[in-house]
């Protein structure tokens, strides 16, 4: 529509990106009022609508692989869908693998890998044993990606690794708030 109105391709791309961000945010916010049992047992059509919206959202990070804002909104949506849809994400054999695959393929730095690992940790905490077969396939790929992202200059021996309680507390970790 923006191109038809005479806007430049760059302006149309910015408009499309803004609309995509709004859509991802809207789906994420709408899902906050629902638990998995409501979306599976009591209102399955609503659960199906969220699942369909999530499936459409899977295309977002792949469409703009370098856009950190779209990636962040997609990760936020993924976190929400884990909480809202629960095991429905596991029963649909395509959505969860596709979501993690697109996040692995579009990563560019350590921060992106940290975000990806945060999603994996949430999945492990939420689904525990139900994720076993999936993790057996995902883990080698994720470890290889960590090695690739950190590079050869990283100290893989751990010899130079250190932990300073004061630094951790200052960052809000151990004993911090």
Coordinates of C-alpha atoms in Angstrom, one line a residue:
X1 CA 0.0 0.0 0.0
X2 CA 2.8 2.4 0.8
X3 CA 4.5 1.8 -2.6
X4 CA 1.2 2.4 -4.3
X5 CA 0.9 5.7 -2.5
X6 CA 4.3 6.7 -3.9
X7 CA 6.5 6.0 -0.9
X8 CA 10.0 4.9 -1.5
X9 CA 10.9 1.2 -1.0
X10 CA 12.9 2.1 2.1
X11 CA 9.9 3.9 3.6
X12 CA 7.7 1.0 2.8
X13 CA 10.2 -1.4 4.5
X14 CA 10.2 0.8 7.6
X15 CA 6.4 0.8 7.6
X16 CA 6.2 -2.9 7.2
X17 CA 8.8 -3.5 9.9
X18 CA 6.8 -1.2 12.3
X19 CA 3.6 -3.1 11.5
X20 CA 5.3 -6.4 12.1
X21 CA 6.6 -5.3 15.5
X22 CA 3.2 -4.1 16.5
X23 CA 1.6 -7.5 15.4
X24 CA 4.2 -9.5 17.4
X25 CA 3.7 -7.3 20.4
X26 CA -0.1 -7.5 20.2
X27 CA -0.1 -11.3 20.0
X28 CA 2.3 -11.5 23.0
X29 CA 0.2 -9.1 25.1
X30 CA -3.1 -10.8 24.3
X31 CA -1.7 -14.1 25.4
X32 CA -0.9 -12.9 28.9
X33 CA -4.4 -13.5 30.1
X34 CA -4.5 -17.2 29.3
X35 CA -3.2 -20.3 30.9
X36 CA -2.6 -23.5 28.8
X37 CA -5.6 -25.3 30.3
X38 CA -7.9 -22.4 29.2
X39 CA -6.5 -22.5 25.7
X40 CA -6.6 -26.3 25.3
X41 CA -9.6 -27.5 27.3
X42 CA -12.0 -24.6 27.7
X43 CA -11.4 -22.5 24.6
X44 CA -9.6 -24.7 22.1
X45 CA -10.5 -22.5 19.2
X46 CA -8.8 -19.6 20.9
X47 CA -5.7 -21.8 21.5
X48 CA -5.8 -22.7 17.8
X49 CA -5.9 -19.0 16.9
X50 CA -2.8 -18.3 19.0
X51 CA -1.0 -21.3 17.5
X52 CA -1.9 -20.0 14.0
X53 CA -0.6 -16.6 14.9
X54 CA 2.6 -18.1 16.2
X55 CA 3.0 -20.1 13.1
X56 CA 2.7 -16.9 11.0
X57 CA 5.2 -15.2 13.3
X58 CA 7.8 -17.8 12.6
X59 CA 8.5 -16.1 9.3
X60 CA 9.4 -12.8 11.0
X61 CA 13.1 -13.4 12.1
X62 CA 13.9 -15.1 8.8
X63 CA 12.4 -12.2 6.8
X64 CA 14.6 -9.7 8.7
X65 CA 17.6 -11.7 10.0
X66 CA 19.7 -8.7 11.0
X67 CA 16.9 -6.7 12.7
X68 CA 17.5 -7.1 16.4
X69 CA 14.2 -5.5 17.4
X70 CA 12.2 -8.0 15.4
X71 CA 14.3 -10.8 16.8
X72 CA 13.7 -9.6 20.4
X73 CA 9.9 -9.3 19.8
X74 CA 9.8 -12.8 18.3
X75 CA 11.7 -14.2 21.3
X76 CA 9.3 -12.4 23.6
X77 CA 6.4 -14.0 21.7
X78 CA 8.0 -17.4 21.9
X79 CA 8.4 -17.1 25.7
X80 CA 4.7 -16.1 25.9
X81 CA 3.6 -19.0 23.7
X82 CA 5.5 -21.5 25.8
X83 CA 3.5 -20.2 28.8
X84 CA 0.2 -19.8 27.1
X85 CA 0.1 -22.9 24.8
X86 CA 2.1 -25.2 27.0
X87 CA 2.4 -28.7 25.7
X88 CA 0.5 -27.7 22.5
X89 CA 3.9 -26.4 21.3
X90 CA 5.3 -29.9 21.8
X91 CA 2.4 -31.7 20.1
X92 CA 2.7 -29.6 17.0
X93 CA 6.0 -31.2 15.7
X94 CA 6.8 -28.3 13.4
X95 CA 6.4 -25.0 15.4
X96 CA 9.0 -25.4 18.2
X97 CA 11.7 -26.9 16.0
X98 CA 11.1 -24.2 13.3
X99 CA 11.2 -21.4 16.0
X100 CA 14.5 -22.6 17.4
X101 CA 16.0 -23.3 13.9
X102 CA 15.2 -19.7 12.8
X103 CA 16.8 -18.3 15.9
X104 CA 19.9 -20.4 15.4
X105 CA 20.1 -19.5 11.7
X106 CA 19.7 -15.7 12.2
X107 CA 22.2 -15.3 15.1
X108 CA 25.0 -12.9 14.6
X109 CA 26.6 -12.4 18.0
X110 CA 27.0 -13.6 21.6
X111 CA 24.0 -11.7 22.7
X112 CA 21.8 -13.5 20.2
X113 CA 23.2 -16.9 21.4
X114 CA 22.4 -15.9 25.0
X115 CA 18.8 -15.1 24.1
X116 CA 18.6 -18.4 22.3
X117 CA 19.9 -20.3 25.3
X118 CA 17.5 -18.5 27.5
X119 CA 14.6 -19.8 25.4
X120 CA 16.1 -23.4 25.6
X121 CA 16.4 -23.1 29.4
X122 CA 12.8 -22.0 29.7
X123 CA 11.7 -25.0 27.6
X124 CA 13.7 -27.4 29.7
X125 CA 12.3 -26.0 32.9
X126 CA 8.8 -26.1 31.6
X127 CA 8.7 -29.4 29.7
X128 CA 11.5 -31.4 31.4
X129 CA 11.4 -35.0 30.1
X130 CA 8.9 -34.2 27.3
X131 CA 11.7 -32.3 25.6
X132 CA 14.3 -35.2 25.7
X133 CA 14.2 -36.4 22.1
X134 CA 14.2 -32.9 20.8
X135 CA 17.1 -31.8 23.0
X136 CA 19.2 -34.8 21.8
X137 CA 18.9 -33.4 18.3
X138 CA 19.2 -29.7 19.3
X139 CA 22.2 -29.9 21.7
X140 CA 25.0 -30.8 19.3
X141 CA 23.8 -28.0 16.9
X142 CA 23.6 -25.5 19.8
X143 CA 27.0 -26.4 21.1
X144 CA 28.6 -26.1 17.6
X145 CA 26.9 -22.7 17.3
X146 CA 28.3 -21.5 20.7
X147 CA 31.8 -22.5 19.5
X148 CA 31.3 -20.7 16.3
X149 CA 30.0 -17.5 17.9
X150 CA 32.7 -17.4 20.6
X151 CA 35.4 -18.2 18.2
X152 CA 38.9 -19.5 18.6
X153 CA 40.2 -16.6 20.8
X154 CA 37.8 -17.8 23.6
X155 CA 39.5 -19.7 26.4
X156 CA 37.9 -23.1 26.1
X157 CA 40.1 -24.6 28.9
X158 CA 38.5 -22.5 31.6
X159 CA 42.0 -21.8 33.0
X160 CA 41.4 -18.0 32.9
X161 CA 37.8 -18.2 34.1
X162 CA 37.1 -16.5 37.4
X163 CA 34.1 -15.7 39.5
X164 CA 34.0 -12.5 41.6
X165 CA 31.1 -12.4 44.1
X166 CA 31.2 -8.6 44.3
X167 CA 30.9 -8.3 40.5
X168 CA 28.0 -10.8 40.5
X169 CA 26.2 -8.9 43.2
X170 CA 26.7 -5.7 41.4
X171 CA 25.0 -7.2 38.3
X172 CA 22.0 -8.3 40.4
X173 CA 23.2 -11.9 40.7
X174 CA 24.3 -13.7 43.8
X175 CA 23.2 -11.8 46.9
X176 CA 22.2 -8.8 44.7
X177 CA 18.8 -7.4 43.9

